[in-house]
Coordinates of C-alpha atoms and ligand atoms in Angstrom, one line a residue:
M1 CA 123.9 111.1 144.7
C2 CA 122.3 111.8 141.3
G3 CA 121.3 114.9 139.3
I4 CA 117.7 115.8 138.6
V5 CA 116.4 118.6 136.3
G6 CA 112.9 119.4 135.2
Y7 CA 111.3 122.0 132.9
I8 CA 107.9 123.3 131.9
G9 CA 107.4 126.4 129.8
N10 CA 107.3 127.7 126.2
Q11 CA 110.9 126.8 125.2
K12 CA 112.0 123.4 123.9
A13 CA 112.7 121.2 126.9
V14 CA 115.6 119.1 125.7
P15 CA 118.3 121.9 125.4
I16 CA 117.3 123.2 128.9
L17 CA 117.4 119.7 130.4
M18 CA 120.8 118.9 128.9
S19 CA 122.2 122.2 129.9
G20 CA 121.1 121.5 133.5
L21 CA 122.4 118.0 133.5
N22 CA 125.8 119.2 132.3
Q23 CA 125.9 121.4 135.3
L24 CA 125.1 118.5 137.6
E25 CA 127.4 115.9 136.0
Y26 CA 129.7 116.2 139.1
R27 CA 126.8 114.6 141.1
G28 CA 126.7 111.4 139.1
Y29 CA 127.8 110.4 135.7
D30 CA 127.5 106.7 135.0
S31 CA 124.3 107.0 133.0
A32 CA 121.7 109.6 132.1
G33 CA 118.3 110.1 130.5
V34 CA 115.3 112.4 129.9
A35 CA 111.6 111.9 129.6
L36 CA 109.4 114.5 127.8
F37 CA 106.1 114.9 126.1
D38 CA 106.7 115.2 122.4
D39 CA 104.1 115.1 119.6
G40 CA 101.5 114.1 122.1
H41 CA 103.2 111.1 123.7
L42 CA 105.6 110.4 126.5
D43 CA 109.2 109.8 125.2
V44 CA 112.0 108.4 127.2
V45 CA 115.6 108.6 125.9
K46 CA 118.3 107.2 128.2
C47 CA 121.7 105.3 128.2
K48 CA 124.7 104.2 130.1
G49 CA 127.8 106.4 130.1
R50 CA 128.6 110.1 130.2
L51 CA 126.2 112.8 129.1
R52 CA 127.7 113.0 125.7
F53 CA 126.3 109.6 124.8
L54 CA 122.8 110.8 125.7
E55 CA 123.4 114.0 123.6
E56 CA 124.2 111.7 120.6
K57 CA 121.0 109.7 121.1
L58 CA 118.9 112.9 121.3
A59 CA 120.5 114.3 118.2
A60 CA 118.9 111.5 116.2
K61 CA 115.5 113.3 116.3
E62 CA 114.0 116.8 116.6
Y63 CA 112.3 117.0 120.0
N64 CA 109.8 119.9 120.2
G65 CA 108.3 119.1 123.6
N66 CA 108.3 121.8 126.3
I67 CA 107.8 119.8 129.4
G68 CA 110.3 117.2 130.6
I69 CA 112.5 115.7 133.3
G70 CA 116.2 114.6 133.2
H71 CA 118.6 112.6 135.3
T72 CA 122.4 111.9 135.7
R73 CA 122.9 108.7 137.7
W74 CA 125.4 107.8 140.5
A75 CA 124.4 104.1 140.8
T76 CA 123.5 102.8 144.2
H77 CA 121.2 99.8 143.3
G78 CA 121.9 98.1 140.0
E79 CA 124.9 98.3 137.7
P80 CA 125.3 101.3 135.4
N81 CA 123.6 100.2 132.2
D82 CA 120.9 101.4 129.8
V83 CA 118.1 99.5 131.6
N84 CA 119.0 100.8 135.1
S85 CA 119.4 104.4 134.0
H86 CA 116.6 106.9 134.7
P87 CA 113.9 107.9 133.9
H88 CA 111.9 104.7 134.9
L89 CA 108.5 104.0 133.5
S90 CA 105.5 102.3 135.1
N91 CA 104.0 99.2 133.6
T92 CA 101.6 101.0 131.3
G93 CA 104.2 103.6 130.4
K94 CA 102.0 106.3 131.7
I95 CA 104.2 107.4 134.6
A96 CA 107.9 108.4 134.3
V97 CA 110.1 109.0 137.3
V98 CA 113.6 110.3 138.0
H99 CA 115.0 109.8 141.5
N100 CA 117.9 110.8 143.7
G101 CA 118.2 109.0 147.0
I102 CA 117.8 105.5 148.4
I103 CA 114.5 103.7 149.1
E104 CA 115.2 101.5 152.1
N105 CA 112.0 99.4 151.9
Y106 CA 112.2 98.9 148.1
L107 CA 112.4 95.1 148.4
Q108 CA 109.2 94.8 150.4
L109 CA 107.4 97.2 148.0
K110 CA 108.8 95.3 145.0
E111 CA 107.3 92.0 146.4
F112 CA 104.0 93.7 147.0
L113 CA 103.9 95.2 143.5
M114 CA 104.9 91.9 141.9
S115 CA 102.0 90.3 143.7
Q116 CA 99.8 92.9 142.1
G117 CA 101.0 91.9 138.7
F118 CA 103.6 94.6 138.1
A119 CA 106.6 93.4 136.0
F120 CA 110.1 94.8 136.7
V121 CA 112.8 95.4 134.1
S122 CA 115.6 96.9 136.2
D123 CA 117.6 96.2 139.3
T124 CA 117.0 99.7 140.7
D125 CA 115.1 100.8 143.8
T126 CA 113.7 103.7 141.7
E127 CA 111.6 101.5 139.4
I128 CA 109.3 100.6 142.3
I129 CA 108.3 104.3 142.6
A130 CA 107.0 104.5 139.1
H131 CA 104.9 101.3 139.6
L132 CA 103.7 102.4 143.0
I133 CA 102.5 105.7 141.7
E134 CA 100.7 103.8 138.9
Y135 CA 99.2 101.4 141.4
H136 CA 97.6 104.3 143.4
Y137 CA 96.7 106.2 140.2
A138 CA 94.6 103.3 139.0
I139 CA 92.7 103.4 142.3
I140 CA 92.4 107.2 142.9
G141 CA 92.4 108.5 139.3
D142 CA 94.2 111.7 140.4
F143 CA 97.9 111.9 139.4
V144 CA 99.1 114.3 142.2
R145 CA 97.3 112.4 144.9
A146 CA 98.7 109.2 143.6
V147 CA 102.2 110.6 143.9
M148 CA 101.4 111.7 147.5
E149 CA 100.0 108.3 148.4
A150 CA 103.0 106.5 147.0
C151 CA 105.5 108.8 148.7
G152 CA 103.7 108.1 152.0
E153 CA 104.7 104.5 151.7
L154 CA 108.4 105.1 150.9
D155 CA 111.1 104.7 153.6
G156 CA 114.5 106.3 152.9
S157 CA 115.5 109.4 150.9
Y158 CA 114.1 110.7 147.6
A159 CA 114.0 113.7 145.4
L160 CA 111.6 112.9 142.6
G161 CA 110.5 114.3 139.2
V162 CA 107.3 112.7 137.9
L163 CA 105.5 112.9 134.6
C164 CA 102.0 111.4 133.8
D165 CA 101.0 110.9 130.2
D166 CA 97.4 111.8 131.1
D167 CA 98.3 115.3 132.2
K168 CA 100.7 117.0 129.8
E169 CA 100.3 120.4 131.4
T170 CA 101.8 119.4 134.8
F171 CA 104.7 117.7 136.4
V172 CA 105.3 116.9 140.1
A173 CA 108.4 117.0 142.3
V174 CA 108.8 115.7 145.8
R175 CA 111.6 116.0 148.3
K176 CA 112.5 113.8 151.3
G177 CA 116.1 113.7 152.5
S178 CA 117.6 114.4 149.1
P179 CA 117.9 118.1 148.0
L180 CA 115.5 119.5 145.4
I181 CA 114.7 123.1 144.4
V182 CA 112.0 124.7 142.3
G183 CA 113.1 127.5 139.9
L184 CA 110.6 130.2 139.3
G185 CA 110.6 131.8 135.8
D186 CA 108.4 134.0 133.7
G187 CA 105.9 131.6 132.0
E188 CA 108.2 128.7 132.8
N189 CA 109.3 126.8 135.9
F190 CA 112.0 124.3 136.8
I191 CA 113.2 121.7 139.3
A192 CA 116.8 120.7 140.0
S193 CA 118.8 118.8 142.5
D194 CA 121.2 121.7 142.9
I195 CA 121.2 125.4 142.0
P196 CA 123.8 125.3 139.2
A197 CA 121.4 123.4 136.9
I198 CA 119.0 126.3 136.5
L199 CA 121.0 129.4 137.5
K200 CA 121.3 130.6 133.9
Y201 CA 117.4 130.7 133.7
T202 CA 116.4 132.1 137.0
R203 CA 117.8 133.1 140.4
D204 CA 114.5 132.9 142.2
I205 CA 113.8 129.5 143.8
Y206 CA 111.8 127.7 146.3
I207 CA 114.0 125.3 148.5
L208 CA 111.8 122.3 149.1
E209 CA 111.7 120.9 152.6
D210 CA 111.3 117.2 153.5
K211 CA 107.9 115.8 152.4
E212 CA 106.9 118.8 150.3
V213 CA 105.3 118.3 147.0
A214 CA 105.6 120.8 144.1
I215 CA 103.1 120.9 141.4
L216 CA 104.5 122.8 138.4
R217 CA 102.6 124.3 135.5
K218 CA 104.0 126.9 133.0
D219 CA 102.5 129.8 134.9
H220 CA 102.0 128.5 138.3
V221 CA 103.8 126.5 141.1
A222 CA 101.9 125.2 144.1
I223 CA 103.5 123.5 147.1
Y224 CA 101.7 121.0 149.3
D225 CA 102.6 118.6 152.1
L226 CA 102.1 114.9 151.6
Y227 CA 98.6 115.2 153.1
G228 CA 97.5 117.7 150.4
M229 CA 97.7 120.8 152.7
E230 CA 99.0 123.9 150.8
V231 CA 102.4 125.2 152.0
K232 CA 103.3 128.9 151.7
K233 CA 107.0 129.3 150.7
D234 CA 109.3 132.3 150.6
V235 CA 111.2 132.9 147.4
F236 CA 115.0 132.6 147.9
H237 CA 117.1 134.8 145.6
V238 CA 120.4 133.2 144.6
D239 CA 123.3 135.6 144.3
W240 CA 126.0 133.0 143.8
D241 CA 128.0 132.6 140.6
V242 CA 127.8 129.2 138.8
E243 CA 131.2 128.0 140.0
A244 CA 130.3 128.7 143.6
A245 CA 126.9 127.1 143.1
E246 CA 128.3 123.8 141.9
K247 CA 129.7 123.5 145.5
S248 CA 126.3 124.6 146.7
G249 CA 127.9 127.7 148.1
Y250 CA 130.7 125.9 149.9
E251 CA 134.2 127.2 149.1
H252 CA 135.6 123.8 148.4
F253 CA 134.2 120.4 147.5
M254 CA 136.0 118.9 150.5
M255 CA 133.9 121.1 152.9
K256 CA 130.8 120.2 151.0
E257 CA 131.6 116.5 151.3
M258 CA 132.4 116.7 155.0
C259 CA 129.1 118.3 155.5
E260 CA 127.4 115.5 153.6
E261 CA 128.8 112.9 156.1
P262 CA 125.6 112.7 158.2
R263 CA 123.6 111.8 155.1
V264 CA 126.3 109.4 153.8
I265 CA 126.5 107.5 157.1
R266 CA 122.7 107.4 157.2
D267 CA 122.4 106.1 153.7
T268 CA 125.2 103.5 154.1
V269 CA 123.8 102.0 157.3
G270 CA 120.0 102.9 157.1
S271 CA 118.9 100.4 154.5
R272 CA 121.0 97.6 156.0
I273 CA 119.6 97.7 159.5
Q274 CA 116.0 96.4 159.9
K275 CA 114.6 96.3 163.5
G276 CA 118.0 95.9 165.1
R277 CA 119.1 93.1 162.7
I278 CA 121.7 93.5 159.9
D279 CA 120.9 92.6 156.4
L280 CA 124.0 92.9 154.1
K281 CA 122.3 92.4 150.8
G282 CA 124.8 91.4 148.1
I283 CA 127.1 89.6 150.5
S284 CA 126.4 85.9 150.4
L285 CA 128.6 84.5 153.2
T286 CA 126.9 81.6 155.0
D287 CA 127.1 81.1 158.8
D288 CA 129.1 77.9 158.1
Y289 CA 131.6 79.7 156.0
L290 CA 132.0 82.4 158.6
N291 CA 132.5 79.8 161.3
G292 CA 135.1 78.1 159.2
I293 CA 137.1 81.2 158.4
E294 CA 140.8 80.9 159.4
K295 CA 141.8 84.5 159.0
I296 CA 140.6 87.7 157.3
Y297 CA 142.9 90.0 155.3
I298 CA 141.9 93.6 154.8
V299 CA 143.8 95.1 151.8
A300 CA 143.7 98.7 150.5
C301 CA 145.7 101.9 149.9
G302 CA 145.9 105.2 151.6
T303 CA 142.8 106.3 153.4
A304 CA 141.0 103.1 152.6
Y305 CA 143.9 101.2 154.2
H306 CA 143.4 103.3 157.4
A307 CA 139.8 102.4 157.3
G308 CA 140.9 98.8 157.1
M309 CA 143.0 99.1 160.2
I310 CA 139.9 100.2 162.1
G311 CA 138.1 97.2 160.5
K312 CA 140.8 94.9 162.0
Y313 CA 140.0 96.1 165.5
L314 CA 136.3 95.9 165.0
I315 CA 136.2 92.4 163.5
E316 CA 138.6 91.0 166.0
K317 CA 136.9 92.6 169.0
L318 CA 133.3 91.7 167.9
A319 CA 133.5 88.6 165.7
R320 CA 136.7 87.1 167.2
I321 CA 138.2 86.3 163.8
P322 CA 141.9 87.0 163.3
V323 CA 142.5 89.9 160.9
E324 CA 145.6 91.0 159.1
T325 CA 145.8 94.3 157.3
D326 CA 148.0 94.9 154.3
I327 CA 148.9 97.8 152.1
A328 CA 147.8 96.6 148.6
S329 CA 151.1 97.4 146.9
E330 CA 152.8 95.2 149.5
F331 CA 150.3 92.4 149.6
R332 CA 150.4 91.8 145.9
Y333 CA 154.1 91.2 145.9
R334 CA 154.7 89.3 149.1
D335 CA 153.3 86.0 147.9
P336 CA 150.7 85.8 150.7
I337 CA 149.8 82.4 152.1
L338 CA 146.0 82.1 151.3
S339 CA 143.4 79.4 150.9
E340 CA 139.7 79.1 150.5
R341 CA 139.5 79.4 154.3
N342 CA 140.6 83.1 154.0
L343 CA 138.4 86.0 153.4
V344 CA 140.0 89.0 151.8
I345 CA 138.2 92.3 152.3
I346 CA 139.2 94.9 149.7
I347 CA 138.4 98.6 150.4
S348 CA 138.4 101.2 147.7
Q349 CA 136.5 104.5 147.2
S350 CA 137.1 104.6 143.4
G351 CA 137.1 100.8 142.8
E352 CA 139.9 101.4 140.3
T353 CA 143.1 101.7 142.3
I354 CA 145.5 99.6 140.4
D355 CA 147.5 98.2 143.4
T356 CA 144.2 97.3 145.1
L357 CA 142.8 95.7 142.0
Y358 CA 145.9 93.5 141.5
A359 CA 145.8 92.6 145.2
L360 CA 142.3 91.4 144.6
R361 CA 143.4 89.3 141.7
E362 CA 146.2 87.8 143.8
A363 CA 143.7 86.8 146.4
K364 CA 141.4 85.2 143.9
E365 CA 144.3 83.4 142.3
K366 CA 145.0 81.8 145.7
K367 CA 141.4 80.7 146.1
A368 CA 140.5 83.2 148.8
K369 CA 136.9 84.6 148.8
V370 CA 136.9 88.4 148.1
L371 CA 134.5 90.8 149.6
S372 CA 134.9 94.5 148.6
I373 CA 133.7 97.8 150.1
V374 CA 133.5 100.2 147.2
N375 CA 131.9 103.5 146.5
V376 CA 131.6 103.4 142.7
V377 CA 129.0 100.9 141.6
G378 CA 130.1 98.7 138.7
S379 CA 133.8 99.7 139.1
S380 CA 136.5 97.1 138.3
I381 CA 137.0 96.1 141.9
A382 CA 133.3 95.7 142.4
R383 CA 132.9 93.6 139.3
E384 CA 135.7 91.2 140.2
S385 CA 134.7 90.6 143.8
D386 CA 132.7 87.7 145.1
G387 CA 130.5 90.1 147.1
V388 CA 130.3 93.9 147.3
L389 CA 129.1 96.2 150.1
Y390 CA 128.6 99.6 148.5
T391 CA 129.3 102.7 150.5
M392 CA 126.5 105.2 149.7
A393 CA 128.8 108.3 149.7
G394 CA 127.9 109.5 146.2
P395 CA 130.6 111.1 144.0
E396 CA 133.6 112.3 146.1
I397 CA 135.1 115.1 144.0
A398 CA 137.8 116.4 146.4
V399 CA 141.0 114.4 146.0
A400 CA 141.4 114.0 149.7
S401 CA 138.8 111.5 150.9
S402 CA 136.5 112.5 153.7
K403 CA 132.9 111.3 153.5
A404 CA 134.0 108.1 151.8
Y405 CA 136.2 107.2 154.8
N406 CA 133.3 107.7 157.2
A407 CA 131.2 105.5 155.0
Q408 CA 133.9 102.8 154.9
L409 CA 134.1 102.8 158.7
S410 CA 130.3 102.5 158.8
A411 CA 130.3 99.6 156.3
L412 CA 133.1 97.8 158.3
T413 CA 131.1 98.3 161.5
L414 CA 128.1 96.6 159.8
I415 CA 130.3 93.7 158.7
A416 CA 131.9 93.2 162.1
L417 CA 128.5 93.2 163.8
D418 CA 127.0 90.9 161.1
F419 CA 129.9 88.4 161.4
A420 CA 129.7 88.6 165.2
A421 CA 126.0 87.8 165.2
K422 CA 126.3 85.0 162.7
R423 CA 129.2 83.4 164.7
K424 CA 127.2 84.0 167.9
Q425 CA 130.1 85.9 169.4
I426 CA 127.7 88.6 170.8
P427 CA 124.0 88.2 171.7
Q428 CA 121.3 89.7 169.5
E429 CA 120.5 92.2 172.1
E430 CA 124.0 93.6 172.0
V431 CA 123.7 93.8 168.2
T432 CA 120.5 95.6 168.6
R433 CA 122.0 98.0 171.1
L434 CA 125.0 98.8 168.9
T435 CA 122.9 99.1 165.7
S436 CA 120.6 101.5 167.4
E437 CA 123.6 103.6 168.5
L438 CA 125.0 103.3 165.0
L439 CA 121.8 104.9 163.6
K440 CA 122.5 107.9 165.9
V441 CA 126.0 108.6 164.6
P442 CA 124.8 110.8 161.7
D443 CA 123.2 113.2 164.3
M444 CA 126.4 113.1 166.3
V445 CA 128.4 114.1 163.2
E446 CA 125.9 116.9 162.7
E447 CA 126.8 118.1 166.2
I448 CA 130.5 118.0 165.5
L449 CA 130.2 119.9 162.3
K450 CA 128.5 122.7 164.3
D451 CA 131.9 123.1 166.1
K452 CA 133.8 124.0 162.9
E453 CA 134.7 127.5 164.0
N454 CA 136.4 126.2 167.2
I455 CA 138.7 124.0 165.1
Q456 CA 139.3 126.8 162.6
R457 CA 140.5 129.1 165.4
F458 CA 142.9 126.5 166.7
A459 CA 144.2 125.9 163.1
A460 CA 144.9 129.6 162.9
M461 CA 147.4 129.2 165.7
H462 CA 149.3 126.3 164.1
Y463 CA 149.2 126.5 160.4
N464 CA 152.8 127.6 160.2
A465 CA 153.9 124.4 162.0
N466 CA 156.7 122.4 160.4
S467 CA 155.7 119.1 161.8
I468 CA 152.7 117.8 163.7
F469 CA 152.3 114.5 165.5
Y470 CA 149.2 112.4 165.9
I471 CA 149.0 109.8 168.6
G472 CA 146.4 107.3 169.7
R473 CA 146.0 103.8 171.1
G474 CA 143.9 100.9 169.8
M475 CA 141.4 102.1 167.2
D476 CA 142.5 105.7 167.9
Y477 CA 146.0 104.8 166.6
A478 CA 144.5 103.7 163.3
L479 CA 142.4 106.9 163.4
S480 CA 145.5 109.1 164.0
M481 CA 147.0 107.6 160.9
E482 CA 144.1 109.0 158.8
G483 CA 144.3 112.3 160.6
S484 CA 148.0 112.6 159.8
L485 CA 147.5 111.7 156.1
K486 CA 144.7 114.2 155.7
L487 CA 147.0 117.0 157.1
K488 CA 149.9 115.9 154.9
E489 CA 148.0 115.6 151.6
I490 CA 146.2 118.9 151.6
S491 CA 148.3 121.3 153.7
Y492 CA 151.7 119.8 152.8
I493 CA 152.7 120.0 156.5
H494 CA 154.9 117.1 157.6
S495 CA 153.2 114.9 160.1
E496 CA 153.6 111.5 161.7
S497 CA 151.2 109.2 163.5
Y498 CA 152.5 107.1 166.4
A499 CA 151.0 104.5 168.7
G500 CA 150.8 106.4 172.1
G501 CA 152.7 103.6 173.8
E502 CA 155.5 103.8 171.2
L503 CA 156.5 107.4 172.0
K504 CA 158.9 106.5 174.8
H505 CA 160.7 104.0 172.4
G506 CA 162.3 106.8 170.4
T507 CA 160.0 109.3 168.7
I508 CA 159.5 111.4 171.9
A509 CA 163.0 112.6 171.0
L510 CA 161.3 114.6 168.3
I511 CA 159.1 116.5 170.7
E512 CA 160.3 120.0 171.5
E513 CA 158.7 123.3 172.8
G514 CA 155.6 124.2 170.8
T515 CA 155.4 120.9 168.9
L516 CA 151.7 120.2 168.3
V517 CA 150.6 116.7 169.2
V518 CA 147.0 115.7 168.2
C519 CA 145.8 113.1 170.7
C520 CA 142.9 110.7 169.6
M521 CA 141.4 109.4 172.9
T522 CA 137.9 108.1 172.3
Q523 CA 138.5 104.6 173.7
D524 CA 137.5 104.5 177.4
S525 CA 139.7 101.6 178.3
L526 CA 142.8 103.4 177.0
F527 CA 141.9 107.0 178.1
P528 CA 144.1 106.9 181.3
K529 CA 147.1 105.7 179.2
M530 CA 146.6 108.5 176.8
I531 CA 146.5 111.0 179.6
S532 CA 149.9 109.6 180.6
N533 CA 151.2 110.0 177.1
I534 CA 150.0 113.6 177.0
K535 CA 151.8 114.3 180.3
E536 CA 155.0 112.9 178.8
V537 CA 154.9 115.2 175.8
K538 CA 153.5 118.1 177.9
A539 CA 156.6 117.8 180.0
R540 CA 158.6 118.6 176.8
K541 CA 156.4 121.7 176.3
A542 CA 154.4 120.3 173.5
S543 CA 151.0 121.8 172.5
I544 CA 148.1 119.4 172.8
M545 CA 144.9 119.0 170.8
A546 CA 142.7 116.3 172.3
I547 CA 139.8 114.6 170.6
T548 CA 137.7 112.8 173.1
Q549 CA 134.1 111.9 174.1
E550 CA 132.2 114.6 176.1
K551 CA 132.2 112.4 179.2
N552 CA 136.1 112.7 179.3
A553 CA 136.3 116.4 178.3
A554 CA 136.8 117.7 181.9
E555 CA 139.8 115.4 182.5
A556 CA 141.3 116.2 179.1
E557 CA 140.9 120.0 179.6
K558 CA 143.2 119.9 182.6
I559 CA 146.2 119.3 180.3
A560 CA 145.2 119.9 176.7
D561 CA 145.4 123.3 174.9
I562 CA 142.2 122.5 173.1
V563 CA 139.7 119.7 173.5
I564 CA 137.4 118.8 170.6
T565 CA 134.6 116.6 171.9
I566 CA 132.4 114.1 170.2
P567 CA 129.0 113.1 171.8
N568 CA 129.3 110.2 174.1
I569 CA 129.1 106.9 172.1
D570 CA 130.1 103.3 172.5
P571 CA 133.9 103.2 171.8
V572 CA 133.3 100.7 169.1
L573 CA 131.4 103.3 167.1
A574 CA 133.5 106.3 168.1
P575 CA 135.9 106.4 165.1
I576 CA 133.1 107.1 162.6
A577 CA 132.5 110.4 164.3
A578 CA 135.9 111.2 165.7
V579 CA 137.6 111.4 162.3
T580 CA 135.5 114.4 161.3
P581 CA 137.3 116.9 163.6
M582 CA 140.6 115.8 162.2
Q583 CA 139.3 116.2 158.6
L584 CA 138.1 119.7 159.5
F585 CA 141.5 120.5 161.2
A586 CA 143.4 119.5 158.1
Y587 CA 141.0 121.4 155.9
Y588 CA 141.4 124.7 157.8
M589 CA 145.2 124.3 158.0
A590 CA 145.3 123.9 154.2
V591 CA 143.0 126.8 153.6
L592 CA 145.1 129.0 155.9
K593 CA 148.2 128.0 154.0
G594 CA 146.5 128.9 150.7
C595 CA 146.8 125.4 149.4
D596 CA 144.5 124.0 146.6
V597 CA 142.3 122.0 149.0
D598 CA 140.4 120.0 146.4
K599 CA 143.3 119.3 144.0
P600 CA 146.5 119.0 146.1
R601 CA 149.8 119.0 144.3
N602 CA 151.1 115.7 143.0
L603 CA 147.9 113.8 143.8
A604 CA 145.1 112.2 141.8
K605 CA 141.7 111.1 142.9
S606 CA 142.1 107.6 141.7
V607 CA 145.6 106.1 141.3
T608 CA 145.1 103.9 138.3
V609 CA 148.8 103.6 137.4
E610 CA 151.4 101.6 139.3
Ligands
LIG701 C1 142.7 109.7 150.1 O1 142.6 111.0 150.8 C2 143.9 109.7 149.3 N1 143.7 110.6 148.2 C3 144.3 108.3 148.8 O2 145.1 107.8 149.9 C4 143.3 107.2 148.5 O3 142.6 106.9 149.7 C5 144.0 106.0 148.0 O4 144.5 106.4 146.7 C6 143.0 104.8 147.7 O5 142.0 105.2 146.8 P1 140.7 104.3 146.6 O6 140.0 104.3 147.9 O7 139.9 104.9 145.5 O8 141.2 102.9 146.3

């Protein structure tokens, strides 16, 4: 997720661009840049690092231009460095582009453009957009239509700001899948990824819809679709304050990030599934290597560890490779028995967790191959791994992880399916079936998010609880661990997660009248056993919250106090969606208790100390 700002008017563009980018730095901050017309030519100033480095570069010269675009980057393709930062220029330098999103067919387009003589300088997907616009501009001769033609060939998500050196009175913005707004001023107009960037200049905006193109001049804005048909837009008046607007109107970053989960899952899996086949770019594991693996270790901390536990079930079930999961702080000190026939999968949202980083180094010292699943491009763990599969969750601001966990599960599902296919453990048609279901999960999470109020009401009945139990079997047991952690870390309510079959071996002694037990029961084969577990705790007068698939709702409703359903889905894919109700439940419990949801006491977003 990146930040985009654009300006055209009578004021100097640079201060306005930088003010806007400062407001958007929470969206991405590993590099930044601006492009503007100054003294009659197109200038681009950009660099790696936080915005202050760009400010220092810009301070070297007086820029008087009054039309420009700016960008703060959250890297998805290509390490954070000067060359990969935005804006990107086309070959002739006539076209400058800033982009937020993921171009899923960028490799195919890059090959085509290289065959047409275009030379690339960066590792990004964005650079192909600048060249593609130039390609069409050379044929059509019309800047706006060239942008429309190019966008018609892009698969994936994009919010774009585009300048053309041949037309210094105009700039173009396009939206598909990534948010983009147009700010309407008096003799000046703006674009931005998010409202905070322009709120100090105007509260009147157009909210662009997918495949809408905005053509901005100082005193006029026109909106078209990709076919050149004009679109009439209503002006939206923003009455938020800046602080609220940073969260796009959500009360907390955590709610905003949970609501981003459909987009995050779509971005994490979309560009890696082509016609039912999986293409894990960046992971160079040969079929021979995969067939020779003795055991996989999945190593992480906290929420990432819980994702790893789901990964264990997925890889063992689908790829039939033995998997051991380890908490990183344990793994690094237990002198693990490893060799080159072991693959160690490291999972980390931040890519900087010190225990996980040292576990990675331990694995490499013992000659194991290391594959990491990381959210922050170019982070320490990513750099030290043999292969990296990036989750496309964008910056996760809330300390309690939500969207990154869903993305980690999505990435682990892709890995399990890819390994299974390469080891011929499941036929291609089964891979195709599961990948097509996986592509529907974002819509399923959308559905679940519509049921927020139901979960909020149930939380209102239980937020004074002293202790809440989470139970599940199989993958649902691993899922219940994450549900329990979410509740503990943001609401400070004590909670424990138990394997459903383990209750009768002691912990059922803790169940008394009114104890809330959250039951994860998305796995068809284990559903009857979970019903038995519910009856065991119900007999001790416990309250029951069941999370299950729609097809099992009627059965669950006979004995649960509340049933939260997820759309019917193959059990292998269920955890990606089933975690969202538990994240929402923990969120509402914390809000009802008046806790600081985004910054819980005692916690940090990335634990970089031992
Ligand atoms: C997540 O809700 C927690 N805040 C924490 O457990 C976190 O998952 C853990 O510290 C690992 O962080 P990482 O994924 O950045 O390595």
